Every structure is written in structure tokens, then in C-alpha cells.
Tab-separated table of C-alpha atoms in Angstrom:
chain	number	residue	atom	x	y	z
A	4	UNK	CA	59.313	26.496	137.119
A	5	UNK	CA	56.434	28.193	135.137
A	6	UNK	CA	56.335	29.201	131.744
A	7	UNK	CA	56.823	32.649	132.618
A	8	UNK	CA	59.375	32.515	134.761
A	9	UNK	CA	61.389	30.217	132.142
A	10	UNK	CA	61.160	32.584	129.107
A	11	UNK	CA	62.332	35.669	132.110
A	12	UNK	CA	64.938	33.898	133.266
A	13	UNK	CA	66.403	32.799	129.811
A	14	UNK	CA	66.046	36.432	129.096
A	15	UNK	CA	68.302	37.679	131.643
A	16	UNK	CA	70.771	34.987	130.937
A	17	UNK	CA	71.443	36.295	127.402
A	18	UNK	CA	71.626	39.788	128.400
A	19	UNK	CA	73.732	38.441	130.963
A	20	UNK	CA	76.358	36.373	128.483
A	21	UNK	CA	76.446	39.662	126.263
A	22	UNK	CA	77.889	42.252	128.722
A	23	UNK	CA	80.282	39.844	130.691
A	24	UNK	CA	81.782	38.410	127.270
A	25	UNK	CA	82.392	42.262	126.529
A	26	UNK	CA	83.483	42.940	130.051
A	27	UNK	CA	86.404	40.456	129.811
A	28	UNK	CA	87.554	42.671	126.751
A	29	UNK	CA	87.213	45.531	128.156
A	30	UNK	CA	89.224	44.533	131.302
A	31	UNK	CA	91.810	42.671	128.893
A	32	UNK	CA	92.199	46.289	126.973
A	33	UNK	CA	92.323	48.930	130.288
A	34	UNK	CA	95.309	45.555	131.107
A	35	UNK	CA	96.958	46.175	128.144
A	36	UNK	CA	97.570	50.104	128.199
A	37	UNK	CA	98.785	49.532	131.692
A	38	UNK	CA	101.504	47.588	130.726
A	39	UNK	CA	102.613	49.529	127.463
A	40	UNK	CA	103.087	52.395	130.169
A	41	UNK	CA	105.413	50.494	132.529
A	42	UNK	CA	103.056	50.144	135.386
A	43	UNK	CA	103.006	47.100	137.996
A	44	UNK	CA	101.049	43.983	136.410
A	45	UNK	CA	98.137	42.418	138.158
A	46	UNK	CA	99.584	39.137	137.671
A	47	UNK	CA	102.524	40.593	139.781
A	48	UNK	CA	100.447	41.623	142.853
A	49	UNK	CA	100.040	45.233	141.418
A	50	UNK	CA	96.768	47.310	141.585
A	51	UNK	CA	97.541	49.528	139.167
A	52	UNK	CA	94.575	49.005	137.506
A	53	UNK	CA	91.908	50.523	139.485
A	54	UNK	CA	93.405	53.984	137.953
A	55	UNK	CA	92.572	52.922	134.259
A	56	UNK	CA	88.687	53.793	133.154
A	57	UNK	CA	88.902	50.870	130.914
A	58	UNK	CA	89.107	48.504	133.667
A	59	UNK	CA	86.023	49.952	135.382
A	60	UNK	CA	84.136	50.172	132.377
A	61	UNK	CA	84.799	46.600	131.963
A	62	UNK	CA	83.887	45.861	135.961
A	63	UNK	CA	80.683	48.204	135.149
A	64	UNK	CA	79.497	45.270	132.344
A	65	UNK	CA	80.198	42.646	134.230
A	66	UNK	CA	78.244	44.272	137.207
A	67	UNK	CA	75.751	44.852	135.043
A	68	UNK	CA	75.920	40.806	133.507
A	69	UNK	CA	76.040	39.457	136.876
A	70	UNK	CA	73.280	41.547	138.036
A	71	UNK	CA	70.933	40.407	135.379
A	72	UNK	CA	72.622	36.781	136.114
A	73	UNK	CA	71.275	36.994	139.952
A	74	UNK	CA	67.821	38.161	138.591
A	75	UNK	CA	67.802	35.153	136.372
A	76	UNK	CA	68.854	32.746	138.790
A	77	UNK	CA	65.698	33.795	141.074
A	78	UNK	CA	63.549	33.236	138.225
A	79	UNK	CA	64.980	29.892	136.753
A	80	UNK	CA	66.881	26.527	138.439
A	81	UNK	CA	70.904	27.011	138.360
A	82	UNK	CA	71.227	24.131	136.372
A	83	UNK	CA	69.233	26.319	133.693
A	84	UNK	CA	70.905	29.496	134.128
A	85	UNK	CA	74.757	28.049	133.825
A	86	UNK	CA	75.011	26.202	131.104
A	87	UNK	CA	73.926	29.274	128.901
A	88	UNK	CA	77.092	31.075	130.175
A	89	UNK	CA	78.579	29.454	127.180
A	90	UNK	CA	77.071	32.483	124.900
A	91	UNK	CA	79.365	34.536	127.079
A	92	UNK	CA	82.567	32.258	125.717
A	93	UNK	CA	81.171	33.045	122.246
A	94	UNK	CA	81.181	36.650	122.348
A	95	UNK	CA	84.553	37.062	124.591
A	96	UNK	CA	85.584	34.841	121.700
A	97	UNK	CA	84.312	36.769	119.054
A	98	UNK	CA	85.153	40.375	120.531
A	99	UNK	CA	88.855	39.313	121.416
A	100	UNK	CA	89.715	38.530	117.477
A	101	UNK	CA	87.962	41.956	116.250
A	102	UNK	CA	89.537	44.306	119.132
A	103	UNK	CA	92.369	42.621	120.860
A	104	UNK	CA	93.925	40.642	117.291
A	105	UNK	CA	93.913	37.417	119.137
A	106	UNK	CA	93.272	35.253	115.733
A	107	UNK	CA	90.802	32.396	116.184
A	108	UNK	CA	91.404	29.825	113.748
A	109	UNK	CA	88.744	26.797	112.446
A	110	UNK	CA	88.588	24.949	115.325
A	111	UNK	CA	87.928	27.573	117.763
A	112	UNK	CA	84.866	28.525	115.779
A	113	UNK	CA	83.779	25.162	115.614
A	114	UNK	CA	84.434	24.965	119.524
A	115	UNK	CA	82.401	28.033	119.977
A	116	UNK	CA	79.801	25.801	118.058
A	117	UNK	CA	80.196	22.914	120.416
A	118	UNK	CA	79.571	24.783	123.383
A	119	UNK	CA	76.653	26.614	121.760
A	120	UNK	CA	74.915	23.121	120.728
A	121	UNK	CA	76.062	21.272	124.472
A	122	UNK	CA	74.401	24.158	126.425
A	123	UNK	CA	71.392	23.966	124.321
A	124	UNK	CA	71.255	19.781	125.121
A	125	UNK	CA	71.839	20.572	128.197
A	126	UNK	CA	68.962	23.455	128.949
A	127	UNK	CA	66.371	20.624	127.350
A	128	UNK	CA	67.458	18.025	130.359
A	129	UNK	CA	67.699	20.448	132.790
A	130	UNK	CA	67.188	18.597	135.865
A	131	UNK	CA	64.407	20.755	137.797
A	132	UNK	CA	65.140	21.723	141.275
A	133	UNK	CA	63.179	21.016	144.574
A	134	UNK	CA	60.850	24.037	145.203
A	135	UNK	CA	62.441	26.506	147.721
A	136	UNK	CA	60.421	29.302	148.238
A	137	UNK	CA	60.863	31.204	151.372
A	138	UNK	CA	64.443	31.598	153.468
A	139	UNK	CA	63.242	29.001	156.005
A	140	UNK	CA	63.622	26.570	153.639
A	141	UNK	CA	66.827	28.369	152.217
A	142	UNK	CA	68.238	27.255	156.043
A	143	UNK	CA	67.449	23.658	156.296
A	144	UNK	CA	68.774	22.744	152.753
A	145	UNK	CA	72.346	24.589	153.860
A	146	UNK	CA	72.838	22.618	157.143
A	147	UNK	CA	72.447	19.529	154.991
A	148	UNK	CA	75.164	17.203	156.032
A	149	UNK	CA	76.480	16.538	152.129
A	150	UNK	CA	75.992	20.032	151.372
A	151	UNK	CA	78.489	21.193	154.395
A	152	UNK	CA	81.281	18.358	153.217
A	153	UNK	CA	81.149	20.082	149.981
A	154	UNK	CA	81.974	23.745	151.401
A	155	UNK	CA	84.125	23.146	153.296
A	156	UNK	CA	86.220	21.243	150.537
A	157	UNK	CA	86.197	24.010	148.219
A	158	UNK	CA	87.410	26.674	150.778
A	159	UNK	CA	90.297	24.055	151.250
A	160	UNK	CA	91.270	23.606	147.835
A	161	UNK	CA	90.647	27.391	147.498
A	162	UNK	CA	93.035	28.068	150.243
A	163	UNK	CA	95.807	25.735	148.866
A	164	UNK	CA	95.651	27.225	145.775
A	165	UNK	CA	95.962	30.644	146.961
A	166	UNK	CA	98.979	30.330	149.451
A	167	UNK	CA	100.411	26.760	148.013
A	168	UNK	CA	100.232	26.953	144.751
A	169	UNK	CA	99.548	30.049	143.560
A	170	UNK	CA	102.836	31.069	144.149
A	171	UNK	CA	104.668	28.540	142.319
A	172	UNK	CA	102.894	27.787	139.597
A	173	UNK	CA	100.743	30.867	139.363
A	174	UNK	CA	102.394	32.733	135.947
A	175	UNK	CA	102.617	29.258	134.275
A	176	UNK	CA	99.262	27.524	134.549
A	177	UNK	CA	96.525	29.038	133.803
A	178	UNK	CA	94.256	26.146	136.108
A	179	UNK	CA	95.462	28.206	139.044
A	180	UNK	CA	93.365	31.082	139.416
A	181	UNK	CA	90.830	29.984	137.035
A	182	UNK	CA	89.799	26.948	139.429
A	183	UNK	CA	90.088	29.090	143.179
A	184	UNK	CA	87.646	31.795	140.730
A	185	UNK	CA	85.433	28.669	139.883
A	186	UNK	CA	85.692	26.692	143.203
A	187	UNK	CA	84.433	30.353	144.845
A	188	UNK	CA	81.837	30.718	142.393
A	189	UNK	CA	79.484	27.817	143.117
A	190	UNK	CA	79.452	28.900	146.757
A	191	UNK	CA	78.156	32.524	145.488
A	192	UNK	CA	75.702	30.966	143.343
A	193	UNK	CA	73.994	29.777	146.154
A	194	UNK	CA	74.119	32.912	147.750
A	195	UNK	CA	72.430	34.582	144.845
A	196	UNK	CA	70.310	31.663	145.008
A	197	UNK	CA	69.086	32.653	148.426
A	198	UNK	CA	69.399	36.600	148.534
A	199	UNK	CA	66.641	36.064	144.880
A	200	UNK	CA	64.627	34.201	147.280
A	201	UNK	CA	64.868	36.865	149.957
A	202	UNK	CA	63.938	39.619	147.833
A	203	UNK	CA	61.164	38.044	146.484
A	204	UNK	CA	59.669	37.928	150.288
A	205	UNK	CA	60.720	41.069	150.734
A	206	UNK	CA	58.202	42.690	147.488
A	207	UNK	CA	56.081	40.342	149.132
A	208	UNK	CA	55.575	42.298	152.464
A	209	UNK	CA	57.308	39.972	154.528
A	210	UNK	CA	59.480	41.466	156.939
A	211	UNK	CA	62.985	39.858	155.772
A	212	UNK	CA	65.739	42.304	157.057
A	213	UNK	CA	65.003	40.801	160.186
A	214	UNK	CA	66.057	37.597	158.775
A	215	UNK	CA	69.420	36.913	159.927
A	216	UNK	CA	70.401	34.159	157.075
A	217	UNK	CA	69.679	37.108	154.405
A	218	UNK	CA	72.553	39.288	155.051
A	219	UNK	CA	74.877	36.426	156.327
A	220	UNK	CA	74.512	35.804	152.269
A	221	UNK	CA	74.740	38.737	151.459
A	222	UNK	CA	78.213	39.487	153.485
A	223	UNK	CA	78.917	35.528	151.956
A	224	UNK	CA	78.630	36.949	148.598
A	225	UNK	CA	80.410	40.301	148.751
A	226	UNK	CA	83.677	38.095	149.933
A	227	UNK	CA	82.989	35.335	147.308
A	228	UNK	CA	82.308	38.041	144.571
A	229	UNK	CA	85.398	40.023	145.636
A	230	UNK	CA	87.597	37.035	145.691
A	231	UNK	CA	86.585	36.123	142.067
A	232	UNK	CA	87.464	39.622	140.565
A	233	UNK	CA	90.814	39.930	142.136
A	234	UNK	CA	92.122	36.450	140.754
A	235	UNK	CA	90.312	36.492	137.541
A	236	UNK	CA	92.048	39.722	136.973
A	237	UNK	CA	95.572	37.885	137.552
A	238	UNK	CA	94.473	34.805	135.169
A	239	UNK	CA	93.617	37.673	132.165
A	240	UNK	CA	96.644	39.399	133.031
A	241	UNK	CA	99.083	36.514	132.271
A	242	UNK	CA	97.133	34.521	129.951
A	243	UNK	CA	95.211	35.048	126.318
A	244	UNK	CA	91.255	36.046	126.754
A	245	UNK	CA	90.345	33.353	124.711
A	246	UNK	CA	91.800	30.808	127.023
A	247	UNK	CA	90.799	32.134	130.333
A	248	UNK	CA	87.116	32.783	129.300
A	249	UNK	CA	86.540	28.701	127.954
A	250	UNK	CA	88.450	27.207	130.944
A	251	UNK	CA	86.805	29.053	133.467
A	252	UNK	CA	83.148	28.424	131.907
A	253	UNK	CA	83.845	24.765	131.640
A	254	UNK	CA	85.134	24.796	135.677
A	255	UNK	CA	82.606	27.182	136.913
A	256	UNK	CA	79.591	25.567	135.194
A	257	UNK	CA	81.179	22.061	136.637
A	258	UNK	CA	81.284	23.243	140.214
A	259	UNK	CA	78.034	25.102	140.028
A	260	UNK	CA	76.208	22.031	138.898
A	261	UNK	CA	77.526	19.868	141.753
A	262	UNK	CA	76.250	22.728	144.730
A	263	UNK	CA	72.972	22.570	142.933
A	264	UNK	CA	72.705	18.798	142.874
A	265	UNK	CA	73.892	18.362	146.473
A	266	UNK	CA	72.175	21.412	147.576
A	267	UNK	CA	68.515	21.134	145.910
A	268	UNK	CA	68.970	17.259	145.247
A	269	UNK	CA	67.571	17.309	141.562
A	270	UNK	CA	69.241	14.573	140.315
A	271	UNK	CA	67.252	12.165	142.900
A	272	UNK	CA	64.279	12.840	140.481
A	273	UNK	CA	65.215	12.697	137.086
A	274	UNK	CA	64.693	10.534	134.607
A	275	UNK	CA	67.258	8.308	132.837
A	276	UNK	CA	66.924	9.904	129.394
A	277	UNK	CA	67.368	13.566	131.116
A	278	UNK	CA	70.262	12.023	132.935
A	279	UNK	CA	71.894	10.743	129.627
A	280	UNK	CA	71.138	14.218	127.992
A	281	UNK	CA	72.482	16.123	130.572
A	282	UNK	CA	75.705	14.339	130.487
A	283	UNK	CA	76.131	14.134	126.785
A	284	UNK	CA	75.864	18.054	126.534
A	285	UNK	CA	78.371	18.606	129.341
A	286	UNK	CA	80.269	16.080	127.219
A	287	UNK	CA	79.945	18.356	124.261
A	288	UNK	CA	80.468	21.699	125.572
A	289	UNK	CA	84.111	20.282	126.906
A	290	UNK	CA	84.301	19.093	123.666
A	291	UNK	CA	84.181	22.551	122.441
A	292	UNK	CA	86.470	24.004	124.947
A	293	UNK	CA	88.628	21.989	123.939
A	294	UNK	CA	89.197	22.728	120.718
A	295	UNK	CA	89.324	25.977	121.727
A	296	UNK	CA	91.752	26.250	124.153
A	297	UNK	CA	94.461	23.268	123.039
A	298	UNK	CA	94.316	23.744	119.164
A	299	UNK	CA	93.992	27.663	119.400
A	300	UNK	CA	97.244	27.870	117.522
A	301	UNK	CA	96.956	24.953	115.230
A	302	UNK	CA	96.793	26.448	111.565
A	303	UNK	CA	94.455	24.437	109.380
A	304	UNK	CA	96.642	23.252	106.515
A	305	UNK	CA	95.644	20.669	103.810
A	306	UNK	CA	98.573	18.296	105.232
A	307	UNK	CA	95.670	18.079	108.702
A	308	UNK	CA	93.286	16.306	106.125
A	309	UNK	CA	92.696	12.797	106.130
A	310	UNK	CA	95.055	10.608	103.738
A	311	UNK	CA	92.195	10.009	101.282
A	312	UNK	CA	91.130	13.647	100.875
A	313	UNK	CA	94.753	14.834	100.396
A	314	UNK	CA	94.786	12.234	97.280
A	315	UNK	CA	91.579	13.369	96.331
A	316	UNK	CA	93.065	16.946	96.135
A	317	UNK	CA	96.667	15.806	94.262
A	318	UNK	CA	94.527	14.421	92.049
A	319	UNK	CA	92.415	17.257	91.577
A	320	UNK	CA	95.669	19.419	91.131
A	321	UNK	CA	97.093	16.713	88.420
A	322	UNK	CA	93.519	17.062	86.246
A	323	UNK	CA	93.937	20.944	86.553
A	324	UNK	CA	97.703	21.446	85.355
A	325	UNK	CA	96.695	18.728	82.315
A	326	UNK	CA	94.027	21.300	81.417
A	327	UNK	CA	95.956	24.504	81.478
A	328	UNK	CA	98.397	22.866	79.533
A	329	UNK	CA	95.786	21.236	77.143
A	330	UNK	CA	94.771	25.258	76.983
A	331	UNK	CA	97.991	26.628	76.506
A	332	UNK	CA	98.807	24.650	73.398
A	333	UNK	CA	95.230	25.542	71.941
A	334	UNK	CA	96.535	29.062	72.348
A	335	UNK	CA	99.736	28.668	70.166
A	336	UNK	CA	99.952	30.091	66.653
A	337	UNK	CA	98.715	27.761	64.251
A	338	UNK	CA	101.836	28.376	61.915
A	339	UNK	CA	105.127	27.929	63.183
A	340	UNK	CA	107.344	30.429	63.092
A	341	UNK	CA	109.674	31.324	60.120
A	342	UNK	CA	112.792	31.249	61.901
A	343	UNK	CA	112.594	27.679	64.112
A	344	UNK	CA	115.991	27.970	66.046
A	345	UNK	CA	114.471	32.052	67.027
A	346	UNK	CA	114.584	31.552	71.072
A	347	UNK	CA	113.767	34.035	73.352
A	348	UNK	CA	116.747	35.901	75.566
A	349	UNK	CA	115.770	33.966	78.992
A	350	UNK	CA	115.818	30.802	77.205
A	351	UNK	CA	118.812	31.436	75.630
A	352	UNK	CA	120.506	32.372	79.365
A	353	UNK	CA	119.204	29.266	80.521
A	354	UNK	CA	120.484	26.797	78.729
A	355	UNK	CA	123.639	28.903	78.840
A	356	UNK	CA	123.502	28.362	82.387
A	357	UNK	CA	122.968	24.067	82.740
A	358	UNK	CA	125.711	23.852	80.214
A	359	UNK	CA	127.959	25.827	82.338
């Protein structure tokens, strides 16, 4: 990967994060004002949606992000592309607590941090990909043996999911539709992966409609792409924004990065301190997302400091009072008063009171 194409790809990727963190809002929103008018939920099987211009206005972003997404996966190796889609938890995260009032406390920003800092570790040990530059290559890496195994377990799991447990446990956990949108995903992202390749042949002059593998993909990724939307519209139905958006990153980028290593075999030639990296920002970004997602409604309180600092801060309190009090008498008349047994009315009422 060339300098060029690097700085285009990373490009597209953060125009990319931008409009699908704001398309999740936007979808969350056109949601909403369905149900304050008593139509069938998503989350229920209802399609009610697809008659609210909010909803498409969000679908319209996310087009637009996922267009710009398949650009810069063409340009750039998966592995590259990916991990940046933690930008797009940031600004779903950010958006969702200025237009939807869903509060994010101190230790969702400092997830949001996390998974900023992990994705950038990560992007620096990117593992680079085998070259695969025309759709005849594209072929021989997908009938790879390991790469076949791998597909067919995720339409599997996908499919157990959907009919097993997707009914029962569906409306109360929130892994449900988020992994059968993730498990889907890192099959499209090799579609993209090839259709980028395709249409780079295709500005070349080469004659690639007559290419049958090109619009098996493309088919491939209408289904995958269609699948995604429908389910990720029943996980931000039922759930908060700011937990679907984390949990699905943190799945999405895990599946995507094991296609890419069994499909383009990258790990085979990386280093060990590019393997450690890698790892270590993965490790971070979940980190993050967790923070996020499991101590969203944690308040930060003085009583969640350390022992030590909470002494620290009695202490602190004890030195104050002693000098407002050390004030307060400087501020007394220097004479006393004429009449010493002169009491004011609440006083008076007061001692009224404990002796009754």
C-alpha cells in the first residue's frame, strides 16, 4: 500500500465514521416518533418505519458512510480501514447525549478515549495484506480451504441466531442481533473487498462485466447488506444508541479482522512487535467499550474514589470548615453587646424546643 493510497483511504474512512455515527441518530430519532404515535415497533417485526423521512434520511448517511467505506477499503488493507470505525462510536456517542438526552457520564468519555487511542495502536501495526490486484486472484484466495470453514460457520451461527435464538432472547440481549449484523458483516467486507478490485479493472479497460465472480459479489453483498439493516434496526429499536453502536464496533471489527487474516493471510508475515501492537490496541479499544457499555449508568461519586483520596478530601473539608470558622469569629463585633442574655427569636425557639 502506497503513500497515496494510505492518506485516500484514511480519508474516506473519516468521512465514513462521520455520517454513519449520525446515521444511527437519525434512525434512532425517525424510531422514536414512530412509537410516540402508536405504530408497530421494529423490534416487534413491524415495518412501520419505511413511512418516516427520518429513517431514510438516516439510511441516506449511512449509504453515503458505507459508500465512502467501500471506496476506502479498495484503496487501503481491511485491517486499516476497521479499526478506525471507532470514530464512528465517538460521534454516535457524542450526537446521542446532545439530540436523543441519553447522558454519558465519565467513563463513557474516557471509553470513547480508549477506543480512539486502541484504533490509533492498532492502524500503526496494521498487518499489510498480500497484494490482490485483479479478480483472478480475488477467486483463488476464496476457494481457500480455511477461508470456506470460516463461511460457512458464520452463516450457521447467523442462522441459529435468527430462527433459535432470536426469538427467545431477542428483546433481552442486546448480543443477538448485534452479532448475526457483525457475523454478516465480515462476509460483505470481502465482497466490497472484491467488487473495489473489480472496478478498478473496470476504469482500467478491462472487460469485467463479463466476469462472472463480480456480480456473484455483488448479488453476495446486496443480501449481506440487506440482512445487516433489517436487524440492526431491531437492536436500536429495543436497546440505547450508545450501547448498540460500541458492541457492534467491537464484534464487527473482531470478525472482520479474522476474514482478512484467513482470507489475505497477513498475519503469516508480520513481525512480532506488530503482532504485540496489534493485540494490545484491540485490547484497548475493548477496554473502552467497556466502560462504555457496562458502567454507562454508573454516576461518578466521591464514595468511587480510592480510600486514600477520600481521606485526602475529609481532610481537606476539616481544614476548610476550621477556616470559615476562624473567619467568622474575625467578623464578630469587637465589643460585646450591652445586653449579654439578648438572644435572637430562633434561638430562643430552639432551646425552647430540646427542653420540651
Amino acid at each position: 500500500v502506497g503513500p497515496a493510497s494510505f492518506y485516500v483511504g484514511l480519508g474516506l474512512t473519516l468521512v465514513s465514521s462521520g455520517f454513519i455515527g449520525g446515521s444511527f441518530i437519525l434512525k434512532k430519532k425517525g424510531l422514536l416518533r414512530l412509537c410516540r404515535r402508536g405504530r408497530a415497533r421494529a423490534g416487534q417485526g413491524g415495518h412501520s418505519y419505511l413511512q418516516e423521512w427520518l429513517w431514510w434520511a438516516g439510511l441516506l448517511c449511512m449509504g453515503v458512510g458505507e459508500a465512502a467505506n467501500f471506496a476506502a477499503y479498495a484503496f487501503a488493507p481491511a485491517t486499516l480501514v476497521t479499526p478506525l470505525g471507532a470514530l464512528s462510536v465517538l460521534v454516535s456517542a457524542v450526537l446521542s447525549s446532545t439530540f436523543l438526552n441519553e447522558q454519558l457520564n465519565i467513563h463513557g468519555k474516557i471509553g470513547c478515549i480508549l477506543s480512539i487511542l486502541g484504533s490509533t495502536v492498532m492502524v500503526i501495526h496494521a498487518p499489510q495484506e498480500e497484494e490482490v490486484c485483479s479478480l483472478e486472484s480475488m477467486a483463488e484466495k476464496l476457494k481457500d480451504p480455511g477461508f470456506i470453514v470460516f463461511a460457512v460457520c458464520v452463516l450457521v451461527s447467523s442462522l441459529l441466531l435468527i430462527f433459535v435464538a432470536g426469538p427467545r432472547y431477542g428483546q433481552s440481549n442486546v448480543l443477538v442481533y448485534v452479532s448475526v449484523c457483525s457475523a454478516i458483516g465480515s462476509l460483505s467486507v470481502s465482497c466490497v473487498k472484491g467488487l473495489g478490485i473489480a472496478l478498478k479493472e473496470l476504469f482500467t479497460g478491462k472487460p469485467v462485466l463479463k466476469e462472472p465472480l463480480g456480480w456473484v459479489l455483488l448479488v453476495c453483498l446486496v443480501i449481506c447488506i440487506s440482512i445487516q439493516i433489517n436487524y440492526l434496526n431491531k437492536a436500536l429499536d429495543i436497546f440505547n444508541t450508545s450501547v448498540v453502536t460500541p458492541i457492534y464496533y467491537v464484534l464487527f471489527t473482531t470478525a472482520v479482522m479474522m476474514s482478512s487474516a484467513i482470507l489475505f493471510k497477513e498475519w503469516q508475515h508480520m513481525v512480532l512487535n506488530n503482532i504485540i501492537g496489534t493485540i494490545s490496541g484491540f485490547l484497548t479499544i475493548v477496554s473502552g467499550i467497556f466502560l462504555l457499555h457496562t458502567l454507562r449508568d454508573v454516576p461518578f461519586t466521591p464514595d468511587l474514589l480510592p480510600f486514600f483520596l477520600q481521606q485526602g478530601r475529609a481532610d481537606l473539608q476539616t481544614s476548610w470548615r476550621s477556616v470559615d470558622r476562624h473567619l467568622s469569629c474575625q467578623h464578630q463585633p469587637l465589643l460585646p453587646s450591652e445586653d449579654k442574655g439578648f438572644q435572637s427569636a430562633e434561638e430562643q425557639e430552639e432551646e425552647e424546643g430540646e427542653s420540651v
